[in-house]
């Protein structure tokens, strides 16, 4: 009987073993542990409503395997019971696909995907929070290169202690926020260029908190936000605290040099005041805008084009102010590379926007040769900063012999008589020529008449001979 009972118990135990599956050793095994939060293993103590500058987690591989980390992500949640921070991102996913494998017993760091400043929710209660971190990885239990590689996801957590914000006394004093300062980068705002405006806001109250501060910028159109948004946001300002926010702006290209007002419409909450109503206020700053001087320079003109030693030539050009600001103390200096001329200078004074300064100089050559003539125009902006521009032209100074009398003297009677002898000679030669022509012509006429008379006589003798022969023949007949 006892043997049968023992046999039945053994059969029942065997059946139970078949009914209950064996536990998965891999599923229960610990693969990773959070070694430290930043440089310490202590639990961070955080105060509700304050910011926590988190340092990277150091996570240790205790799996007994060489693991390849693919990604790490802190699991954020809007549920205060499990996540005490204000989620400021959609995810905290960090890609580790390019990292080297992690040996057993070795560690790696996770930096919250670049996030480091977490704000603890103001309504968080005093308690410990275990923040989950999900690790995606793979390992090869049969050694590197085998076909048995396993991909898995494990979760670890790190603990923080949140201390509840003490109850605040309700105050009738409304905290005031002011603009305590501002700066621009670059410091000189140039029309037509971008710059970064940094504004410092200060909570002047000694007891009242400020939350959800919005500052909306508005101008007359001189400045426009580069990103399209003109609102600055600050989550909270403790009593007496300051915070600096920045925005990138563009200064209108045609803005004249001046200071332009920027209005800031402030809107914020004062949670510890009696009515807890939103507060509105206005602040104003003035930003100076400067114009870079712009000028157009006409090419050098030299008159006459042929330059002779001892004869002045005229150098002409013009300066056109094409910018929005005035050109101050415009001065012109002209020199040449070979010192063939005397250095000249002309002061044009100030040239208004859109105006023109005319350059007109007479230059005296001192020697012959070729040289490069250089005209240097210097001017200043409204701050006294100097600018300059140069134009060049090639010149060739030649020499020639000439007598120049500014006031010719009247010749004397003797000089007049002595100076006319050559005229009488010319007239005599002309008269002799005319006489010779007349004589030659007359001789030709006389010779022609004599030839005509001789021909007439010949003709007459011929005719007479014919008559005599005719008469003789008549007598014979």
Short mmCIF file of N, CA and C in Angstrom, two decimals, residues 120-287:
data_model
loop_
_atom_site.label_atom_id
_atom_site.label_comp_id
_atom_site.label_asym_id
_atom_site.label_seq_id
_atom_site.Cartn_x
_atom_site.Cartn_y
_atom_site.Cartn_z
N UNK A 120 11.72 70.39 -12.81
CA UNK A 120 10.84 69.55 -11.99
C UNK A 120 9.48 70.24 -11.89
N UNK A 121 8.45 69.48 -12.10
CA UNK A 121 7.10 70.06 -12.06
C UNK A 121 6.82 70.68 -10.70
N UNK A 122 6.16 71.83 -10.73
CA UNK A 122 5.89 72.54 -9.48
C UNK A 122 4.92 71.83 -8.57
N UNK A 123 4.09 70.96 -9.16
CA UNK A 123 3.10 70.24 -8.35
C UNK A 123 3.58 68.84 -7.95
N UNK A 124 4.89 68.56 -8.20
CA UNK A 124 5.41 67.25 -7.81
C UNK A 124 5.41 67.09 -6.29
N UNK A 125 5.09 65.88 -5.82
CA UNK A 125 5.03 65.60 -4.39
C UNK A 125 6.37 65.05 -3.91
N UNK A 126 6.55 65.06 -2.60
CA UNK A 126 7.78 64.54 -2.01
C UNK A 126 7.77 63.03 -2.07
N UNK A 127 8.63 62.44 -2.93
CA UNK A 127 8.71 60.99 -3.05
C UNK A 127 9.89 60.63 -3.95
N UNK A 128 10.22 59.34 -3.99
CA UNK A 128 11.23 58.82 -4.90
C UNK A 128 10.57 58.49 -6.24
N UNK A 129 11.29 58.79 -7.31
CA UNK A 129 10.83 58.46 -8.65
C UNK A 129 11.89 57.59 -9.33
N UNK A 130 11.45 56.44 -9.85
CA UNK A 130 12.33 55.59 -10.64
C UNK A 130 12.07 55.88 -12.12
N UNK A 131 13.05 56.52 -12.75
CA UNK A 131 12.89 56.97 -14.14
C UNK A 131 13.36 55.85 -15.07
N UNK A 132 12.49 55.31 -15.91
CA UNK A 132 12.88 54.18 -16.76
C UNK A 132 13.72 54.63 -17.97
N UNK A 133 14.70 53.80 -18.28
CA UNK A 133 15.56 53.99 -19.45
C UNK A 133 15.57 52.69 -20.24
N UNK A 134 15.24 52.77 -21.50
CA UNK A 134 15.12 51.59 -22.35
C UNK A 134 16.35 51.45 -23.24
N UNK A 135 16.97 50.23 -23.22
CA UNK A 135 18.20 49.98 -23.96
C UNK A 135 17.94 48.91 -25.01
N UNK A 136 18.20 49.25 -26.26
CA UNK A 136 18.07 48.30 -27.36
C UNK A 136 19.49 47.85 -27.74
N UNK A 137 19.70 46.49 -27.82
CA UNK A 137 21.05 45.99 -28.02
C UNK A 137 21.00 44.62 -28.71
N UNK A 138 22.14 44.11 -29.04
CA UNK A 138 22.27 42.75 -29.58
C UNK A 138 23.53 42.12 -29.01
N UNK A 139 23.54 40.75 -28.99
CA UNK A 139 24.71 40.02 -28.52
C UNK A 139 24.73 38.67 -29.21
N UNK A 140 25.86 37.99 -29.16
CA UNK A 140 26.05 36.72 -29.86
C UNK A 140 26.56 35.70 -28.85
N UNK A 141 25.67 34.86 -28.30
CA UNK A 141 26.10 33.92 -27.26
C UNK A 141 27.10 32.89 -27.76
N UNK A 142 27.11 32.61 -29.08
CA UNK A 142 28.03 31.61 -29.63
C UNK A 142 29.33 32.23 -30.13
N UNK A 143 29.51 33.50 -29.88
CA UNK A 143 30.74 34.15 -30.31
C UNK A 143 30.51 35.02 -31.53
N UNK A 144 31.40 35.98 -31.77
CA UNK A 144 31.26 36.89 -32.91
C UNK A 144 31.26 36.15 -34.23
N UNK A 145 30.37 36.55 -35.11
CA UNK A 145 30.31 36.00 -36.45
C UNK A 145 29.36 34.84 -36.62
N UNK A 146 28.81 34.30 -35.55
CA UNK A 146 27.88 33.18 -35.70
C UNK A 146 26.52 33.68 -36.14
N UNK A 147 25.68 32.72 -36.52
CA UNK A 147 24.33 33.07 -37.00
C UNK A 147 23.33 33.14 -35.87
N UNK A 148 23.78 33.05 -34.63
CA UNK A 148 22.86 33.00 -33.50
C UNK A 148 22.76 34.33 -32.77
N UNK A 149 23.06 35.45 -33.46
CA UNK A 149 22.99 36.76 -32.82
C UNK A 149 21.58 37.05 -32.36
N UNK A 150 21.46 37.64 -31.16
CA UNK A 150 20.16 37.90 -30.55
C UNK A 150 20.00 39.40 -30.37
N UNK A 151 18.84 39.93 -30.75
CA UNK A 151 18.50 41.32 -30.51
C UNK A 151 17.50 41.38 -29.38
N UNK A 152 17.68 42.33 -28.47
CA UNK A 152 16.83 42.39 -27.29
C UNK A 152 16.68 43.83 -26.82
N UNK A 153 15.73 44.06 -25.96
CA UNK A 153 15.48 45.36 -25.34
C UNK A 153 15.35 45.14 -23.84
N UNK A 154 16.11 45.88 -23.06
CA UNK A 154 16.04 45.78 -21.61
C UNK A 154 15.82 47.18 -21.04
N UNK A 155 15.25 47.22 -19.86
CA UNK A 155 15.00 48.49 -19.18
C UNK A 155 15.77 48.53 -17.87
N UNK A 156 16.34 49.70 -17.61
CA UNK A 156 16.94 49.98 -16.31
C UNK A 156 16.29 51.26 -15.80
N UNK A 157 16.63 51.68 -14.63
CA UNK A 157 16.06 52.92 -14.10
C UNK A 157 17.07 53.59 -13.19
N UNK A 158 16.89 54.88 -13.07
CA UNK A 158 17.67 55.62 -12.08
C UNK A 158 16.70 56.38 -11.19
N UNK A 159 17.11 56.57 -9.96
CA UNK A 159 16.19 57.11 -8.95
C UNK A 159 16.53 58.56 -8.62
N UNK A 160 15.47 59.38 -8.48
CA UNK A 160 15.61 60.75 -7.99
C UNK A 160 14.63 60.95 -6.85
N UNK A 161 15.00 61.84 -5.96
CA UNK A 161 14.12 62.20 -4.85
C UNK A 161 13.64 63.62 -5.05
N UNK A 162 12.33 63.81 -5.13
CA UNK A 162 11.73 65.13 -5.30
C UNK A 162 11.20 65.59 -3.95
N UNK A 163 11.54 66.81 -3.59
CA UNK A 163 11.05 67.40 -2.35
C UNK A 163 9.98 68.41 -2.70
N UNK A 164 8.85 68.24 -2.14
CA UNK A 164 7.68 69.06 -2.46
C UNK A 164 7.94 70.53 -2.12
N UNK A 165 7.44 71.41 -2.99
CA UNK A 165 7.59 72.84 -2.75
C UNK A 165 6.75 73.23 -1.53
N UNK A 166 7.34 73.97 -0.60
CA UNK A 166 6.56 74.37 0.58
C UNK A 166 5.44 75.32 0.19
N UNK A 167 4.39 75.26 0.93
CA UNK A 167 3.23 76.12 0.65
C UNK A 167 3.65 77.58 0.78
N UNK A 168 3.23 78.37 -0.19
CA UNK A 168 3.60 79.79 -0.21
C UNK A 168 2.47 80.64 0.35
N UNK A 169 2.88 81.67 1.00
CA UNK A 169 1.88 82.59 1.52
C UNK A 169 1.32 83.43 0.39
N UNK A 170 0.04 83.62 0.43
CA UNK A 170 -0.60 84.44 -0.57
C UNK A 170 -0.24 85.90 -0.33
N UNK A 171 0.21 86.54 -1.40
CA UNK A 171 0.67 87.93 -1.28
C UNK A 171 -0.23 88.84 -2.11
N UNK A 172 -0.37 90.04 -1.63
CA UNK A 172 -1.10 91.06 -2.39
C UNK A 172 -0.18 91.85 -3.29
N UNK A 173 1.13 91.59 -3.14
CA UNK A 173 2.10 92.31 -3.95
C UNK A 173 2.29 91.59 -5.28
N UNK A 174 2.05 92.28 -6.38
CA UNK A 174 2.21 91.70 -7.71
C UNK A 174 3.65 91.90 -8.15
N UNK A 175 4.37 90.84 -8.48
CA UNK A 175 5.77 91.00 -8.90
C UNK A 175 5.86 91.75 -10.22
N UNK A 176 6.89 92.54 -10.33
CA UNK A 176 7.09 93.33 -11.55
C UNK A 176 8.35 92.85 -12.26
N UNK A 177 8.21 92.67 -13.57
CA UNK A 177 9.33 92.26 -14.41
C UNK A 177 9.78 93.46 -15.23
N UNK A 178 11.08 93.70 -15.25
CA UNK A 178 11.63 94.82 -16.03
C UNK A 178 12.71 94.29 -16.98
N UNK A 179 13.03 95.09 -17.98
CA UNK A 179 14.19 94.81 -18.83
C UNK A 179 15.39 95.49 -18.17
N UNK A 180 16.29 94.69 -17.63
CA UNK A 180 17.43 95.26 -16.91
C UNK A 180 18.62 95.53 -17.81
N UNK A 181 18.57 95.07 -19.03
CA UNK A 181 19.67 95.33 -19.96
C UNK A 181 19.46 94.58 -21.26
N UNK A 182 20.20 95.00 -22.28
CA UNK A 182 20.17 94.29 -23.57
C UNK A 182 21.49 94.52 -24.28
N UNK A 183 21.77 93.66 -25.25
CA UNK A 183 22.98 93.78 -26.05
C UNK A 183 22.70 93.21 -27.44
N UNK A 184 23.56 93.58 -28.39
CA UNK A 184 23.44 93.07 -29.76
C UNK A 184 24.76 92.44 -30.17
N UNK A 185 24.66 91.45 -31.03
CA UNK A 185 25.83 90.79 -31.59
C UNK A 185 25.64 90.65 -33.10
N UNK A 186 26.44 91.40 -33.87
CA UNK A 186 27.55 92.26 -33.45
C UNK A 186 27.07 93.52 -32.74
N UNK A 187 27.97 94.16 -32.04
CA UNK A 187 27.59 95.33 -31.25
C UNK A 187 27.12 96.48 -32.14
N UNK A 188 27.64 96.56 -33.36
CA UNK A 188 27.24 97.60 -34.30
C UNK A 188 26.20 97.02 -35.26
N UNK A 189 24.97 97.50 -35.16
CA UNK A 189 23.88 97.01 -36.02
C UNK A 189 23.93 97.78 -37.33
N UNK A 190 24.15 97.06 -38.42
CA UNK A 190 24.28 97.65 -39.75
C UNK A 190 22.99 97.42 -40.52
N UNK A 191 22.48 98.45 -41.16
CA UNK A 191 21.28 98.32 -41.98
C UNK A 191 21.53 97.32 -43.09
N UNK A 192 20.54 96.40 -43.29
CA UNK A 192 20.66 95.38 -44.32
C UNK A 192 21.34 94.11 -43.85
N UNK A 193 21.64 93.99 -42.54
CA UNK A 193 22.32 92.80 -42.04
C UNK A 193 21.56 92.23 -40.84
N UNK A 194 21.85 90.94 -40.54
CA UNK A 194 21.24 90.26 -39.40
C UNK A 194 22.06 90.53 -38.13
N UNK A 195 21.39 90.45 -36.99
CA UNK A 195 22.07 90.56 -35.70
C UNK A 195 21.25 89.83 -34.66
N UNK A 196 21.89 89.49 -33.55
CA UNK A 196 21.22 88.80 -32.44
C UNK A 196 20.99 89.79 -31.30
N UNK A 197 19.74 89.91 -30.90
CA UNK A 197 19.36 90.79 -29.79
C UNK A 197 19.17 89.93 -28.54
N UNK A 198 19.91 90.23 -27.48
CA UNK A 198 19.80 89.52 -26.20
C UNK A 198 19.22 90.49 -25.17
N UNK A 199 18.12 90.08 -24.54
CA UNK A 199 17.42 90.93 -23.57
C UNK A 199 17.41 90.23 -22.22
N UNK A 200 17.76 90.96 -21.17
CA UNK A 200 17.76 90.41 -19.81
C UNK A 200 16.53 90.91 -19.06
N UNK A 201 15.72 89.96 -18.59
CA UNK A 201 14.52 90.27 -17.81
C UNK A 201 14.79 89.98 -16.33
N UNK A 202 14.33 90.87 -15.47
CA UNK A 202 14.55 90.69 -14.04
C UNK A 202 13.23 90.80 -13.28
N UNK A 203 13.04 89.84 -12.36
CA UNK A 203 11.90 89.89 -11.44
C UNK A 203 12.32 90.72 -10.24
N UNK A 204 11.78 91.92 -10.14
CA UNK A 204 12.19 92.85 -9.09
C UNK A 204 11.57 92.53 -7.73
N UNK A 205 10.62 91.58 -7.70
CA UNK A 205 9.96 91.26 -6.44
C UNK A 205 10.91 90.48 -5.53
N UNK A 206 10.78 90.71 -4.22
CA UNK A 206 11.59 89.98 -3.25
C UNK A 206 10.90 88.74 -2.74
N UNK A 207 9.64 88.53 -3.14
CA UNK A 207 8.91 87.37 -2.62
C UNK A 207 8.04 86.69 -3.67
N UNK A 208 7.64 87.39 -4.71
CA UNK A 208 6.70 86.81 -5.66
C UNK A 208 7.38 86.11 -6.83
N UNK A 209 6.87 84.92 -7.16
CA UNK A 209 7.36 84.18 -8.32
C UNK A 209 6.68 84.67 -9.59
N UNK A 210 7.36 84.47 -10.70
CA UNK A 210 6.81 84.78 -12.01
C UNK A 210 6.89 83.52 -12.85
N UNK A 211 5.82 83.18 -13.54
CA UNK A 211 5.80 82.01 -14.41
C UNK A 211 5.22 82.37 -15.77
N UNK A 212 5.61 81.57 -16.77
CA UNK A 212 5.07 81.70 -18.13
C UNK A 212 5.19 83.12 -18.68
N UNK A 213 6.39 83.66 -18.58
CA UNK A 213 6.62 85.02 -19.07
C UNK A 213 6.74 85.01 -20.60
N UNK A 214 5.91 85.82 -21.24
CA UNK A 214 5.97 86.01 -22.69
C UNK A 214 6.27 87.48 -22.98
N UNK A 215 7.25 87.70 -23.84
CA UNK A 215 7.60 89.07 -24.25
C UNK A 215 7.48 89.15 -25.77
N UNK A 216 6.50 89.89 -26.25
CA UNK A 216 6.26 90.03 -27.68
C UNK A 216 6.88 91.33 -28.18
N UNK A 217 7.78 91.22 -29.17
CA UNK A 217 8.48 92.38 -29.70
C UNK A 217 7.69 92.99 -30.85
N UNK A 218 7.67 94.32 -30.91
CA UNK A 218 7.04 95.03 -32.03
C UNK A 218 7.86 96.28 -32.33
N UNK A 219 7.98 96.60 -33.63
CA UNK A 219 8.74 97.78 -34.07
C UNK A 219 7.94 98.48 -35.17
N UNK A 220 8.54 99.54 -35.71
CA UNK A 220 7.90 100.27 -36.81
C UNK A 220 8.22 99.64 -38.16
N UNK A 221 8.76 98.44 -38.15
CA UNK A 221 9.13 97.77 -39.40
C UNK A 221 10.62 97.81 -39.68
N UNK A 222 11.37 98.52 -38.83
CA UNK A 222 12.82 98.58 -39.04
C UNK A 222 13.46 97.22 -38.78
N UNK A 223 12.95 96.48 -37.79
CA UNK A 223 13.51 95.16 -37.45
C UNK A 223 12.45 94.09 -37.70
N UNK A 224 12.90 92.97 -38.25
CA UNK A 224 12.03 91.83 -38.48
C UNK A 224 12.72 90.56 -38.01
N UNK A 225 11.97 89.66 -37.34
CA UNK A 225 12.59 88.41 -36.87
C UNK A 225 13.00 87.53 -38.04
N UNK A 226 14.16 86.91 -37.94
CA UNK A 226 14.65 86.05 -39.01
C UNK A 226 13.84 84.76 -39.07
N UNK A 227 13.46 84.21 -37.92
CA UNK A 227 12.75 82.93 -37.89
C UNK A 227 11.24 83.07 -38.07
N UNK A 228 10.73 84.28 -38.02
CA UNK A 228 9.29 84.48 -38.17
C UNK A 228 8.56 84.69 -36.85
N UNK A 229 9.17 84.29 -35.74
CA UNK A 229 8.54 84.47 -34.43
C UNK A 229 9.17 85.67 -33.73
N UNK A 230 8.33 86.49 -33.13
CA UNK A 230 8.83 87.68 -32.43
C UNK A 230 8.51 87.62 -30.94
N UNK A 231 8.32 86.41 -30.39
CA UNK A 231 7.98 86.24 -28.98
C UNK A 231 9.07 85.48 -28.24
N UNK A 232 9.47 86.01 -27.10
CA UNK A 232 10.41 85.34 -26.21
C UNK A 232 9.63 84.72 -25.06
N UNK A 233 10.08 83.54 -24.57
CA UNK A 233 9.35 82.84 -23.52
C UNK A 233 10.32 82.43 -22.41
N UNK A 234 9.92 82.67 -21.16
CA UNK A 234 10.68 82.24 -19.99
C UNK A 234 9.71 81.49 -19.07
N UNK A 235 10.08 80.26 -18.70
CA UNK A 235 9.17 79.42 -17.92
C UNK A 235 8.92 79.99 -16.53
N UNK A 236 9.98 80.47 -15.85
CA UNK A 236 9.78 80.98 -14.49
C UNK A 236 10.92 81.91 -14.11
N UNK A 237 10.62 82.81 -13.19
CA UNK A 237 11.61 83.71 -12.61
C UNK A 237 11.37 83.77 -11.11
N UNK A 238 12.37 83.34 -10.36
CA UNK A 238 12.28 83.40 -8.90
C UNK A 238 12.39 84.85 -8.44
N UNK A 239 12.03 85.14 -7.21
CA UNK A 239 12.16 86.51 -6.71
C UNK A 239 13.60 87.02 -6.83
N UNK A 240 13.76 88.18 -7.44
CA UNK A 240 15.07 88.78 -7.61
C UNK A 240 15.91 88.16 -8.72
N UNK A 241 15.39 87.14 -9.40
CA UNK A 241 16.18 86.44 -10.41
C UNK A 241 16.12 87.16 -11.76
N UNK A 242 17.13 86.89 -12.59
CA UNK A 242 17.20 87.45 -13.94
C UNK A 242 17.38 86.31 -14.94
N UNK A 243 16.95 86.58 -16.15
CA UNK A 243 17.11 85.59 -17.23
C UNK A 243 17.29 86.35 -18.55
N UNK A 244 18.22 85.86 -19.38
CA UNK A 244 18.50 86.49 -20.66
C UNK A 244 18.00 85.60 -21.80
N UNK A 245 17.22 86.17 -22.69
CA UNK A 245 16.73 85.46 -23.88
C UNK A 245 17.19 86.21 -25.12
N UNK A 246 17.33 85.47 -26.21
CA UNK A 246 17.87 86.04 -27.44
C UNK A 246 16.94 85.77 -28.61
N UNK A 247 17.03 86.65 -29.60
CA UNK A 247 16.26 86.51 -30.83
C UNK A 247 17.09 87.10 -31.96
N UNK A 248 17.04 86.45 -33.12
CA UNK A 248 17.79 86.94 -34.28
C UNK A 248 16.88 87.83 -35.11
N UNK A 249 17.35 89.05 -35.42
CA UNK A 249 16.57 90.04 -36.16
C UNK A 249 17.33 90.48 -37.41
N UNK A 250 16.58 91.09 -38.31
CA UNK A 250 17.15 91.65 -39.54
C UNK A 250 16.82 93.14 -39.59
N UNK A 251 17.84 93.98 -39.78
CA UNK A 251 17.64 95.43 -39.87
C UNK A 251 17.35 95.82 -41.32
N UNK A 252 16.29 96.58 -41.53
CA UNK A 252 15.88 96.97 -42.87
C UNK A 252 17.01 97.70 -43.59
N UNK A 253 17.21 97.36 -44.87
CA UNK A 253 18.37 97.86 -45.61
C UNK A 253 18.34 99.38 -45.79
N UNK A 254 17.15 99.96 -45.93
CA UNK A 254 17.07 101.40 -46.20
C UNK A 254 16.83 102.23 -44.94
N UNK A 255 17.09 101.65 -43.78
CA UNK A 255 16.93 102.40 -42.52
C UNK A 255 18.01 103.47 -42.41
N UNK A 256 17.59 104.69 -42.18
CA UNK A 256 18.56 105.78 -42.02
C UNK A 256 19.26 105.65 -40.68
N UNK A 257 20.49 106.15 -40.56
CA UNK A 257 21.21 106.06 -39.28
C UNK A 257 20.44 106.77 -38.17
N UNK A 258 20.03 106.00 -37.17
CA UNK A 258 19.26 106.57 -36.06
C UNK A 258 19.05 105.48 -35.02
N UNK A 259 18.40 105.82 -33.90
CA UNK A 259 17.99 104.83 -32.90
C UNK A 259 16.51 104.53 -33.08
N UNK A 260 16.17 103.26 -33.07
CA UNK A 260 14.79 102.84 -33.32
C UNK A 260 14.27 102.09 -32.10
N UNK A 261 13.03 102.41 -31.70
CA UNK A 261 12.42 101.83 -30.51
C UNK A 261 11.89 100.42 -30.80
N UNK A 262 12.05 99.56 -29.81
CA UNK A 262 11.48 98.22 -29.82
C UNK A 262 10.61 98.09 -28.58
N UNK A 263 9.33 97.85 -28.77
CA UNK A 263 8.40 97.69 -27.65
C UNK A 263 8.26 96.22 -27.29
N UNK A 264 8.20 95.92 -26.00
CA UNK A 264 8.04 94.55 -25.53
C UNK A 264 6.77 94.47 -24.68
N UNK A 265 5.78 93.77 -25.20
CA UNK A 265 4.53 93.56 -24.46
C UNK A 265 4.72 92.34 -23.57
N UNK A 266 4.74 92.55 -22.24
CA UNK A 266 4.98 91.47 -21.29
C UNK A 266 3.67 90.89 -20.79
N UNK A 267 3.65 89.57 -20.70
CA UNK A 267 2.47 88.87 -20.16
C UNK A 267 3.00 87.69 -19.34
N UNK A 268 2.63 87.64 -18.03
CA UNK A 268 3.14 86.56 -17.19
C UNK A 268 2.16 86.28 -16.06
N UNK A 269 2.38 85.11 -15.42
CA UNK A 269 1.55 84.70 -14.28
C UNK A 269 2.29 84.98 -12.98
N UNK A 270 1.50 85.35 -11.94
CA UNK A 270 2.04 85.55 -10.59
C UNK A 270 1.30 84.59 -9.67
N UNK A 271 1.76 83.33 -9.56
CA UNK A 271 0.97 82.27 -8.91
C UNK A 271 0.75 82.44 -7.42
N UNK A 272 1.58 83.21 -6.75
CA UNK A 272 1.41 83.32 -5.29
C UNK A 272 0.70 84.61 -4.90
N UNK A 273 0.04 85.26 -5.85
CA UNK A 273 -0.73 86.46 -5.52
C UNK A 273 -2.16 86.07 -5.19
N UNK A 274 -2.87 87.01 -4.66
CA UNK A 274 -4.21 86.73 -4.16
C UNK A 274 -5.15 86.27 -5.26
N UNK A 275 -5.21 87.00 -6.36
CA UNK A 275 -6.16 86.65 -7.43
C UNK A 275 -5.54 85.74 -8.48
N UNK A 276 -4.20 85.61 -8.48
CA UNK A 276 -3.50 84.75 -9.45
C UNK A 276 -3.92 85.08 -10.88
N UNK A 277 -4.03 86.35 -11.17
CA UNK A 277 -4.42 86.79 -12.50
C UNK A 277 -3.18 87.08 -13.35
N UNK A 278 -3.27 86.85 -14.68
CA UNK A 278 -2.13 87.19 -15.54
C UNK A 278 -1.81 88.68 -15.46
N UNK A 279 -0.52 89.00 -15.51
CA UNK A 279 -0.05 90.37 -15.42
C UNK A 279 0.41 90.82 -16.79
N UNK A 280 0.01 92.02 -17.19
CA UNK A 280 0.46 92.59 -18.46
C UNK A 280 1.23 93.88 -18.18
N UNK A 281 2.25 94.11 -18.96
CA UNK A 281 3.07 95.30 -18.79
C UNK A 281 3.79 95.58 -20.11
N UNK A 282 4.45 96.72 -20.20
CA UNK A 282 5.17 97.08 -21.42
C UNK A 282 6.54 97.65 -21.06
N UNK A 283 7.55 97.21 -21.78
CA UNK A 283 8.90 97.73 -21.66
C UNK A 283 9.36 98.20 -23.04
N UNK A 284 10.34 99.05 -23.07
CA UNK A 284 10.81 99.59 -24.35
C UNK A 284 12.33 99.77 -24.32
N UNK A 285 12.95 99.44 -25.44
CA UNK A 285 14.39 99.67 -25.60
C UNK A 285 14.60 100.39 -26.93
N UNK A 286 15.77 100.99 -27.11
CA UNK A 286 16.11 101.70 -28.35
C UNK A 286 17.41 101.11 -28.89
N UNK A 287 17.38 100.70 -30.17
CA UNK A 287 18.54 100.08 -30.80
C UNK A 287 19.07 101.01 -31.89
#
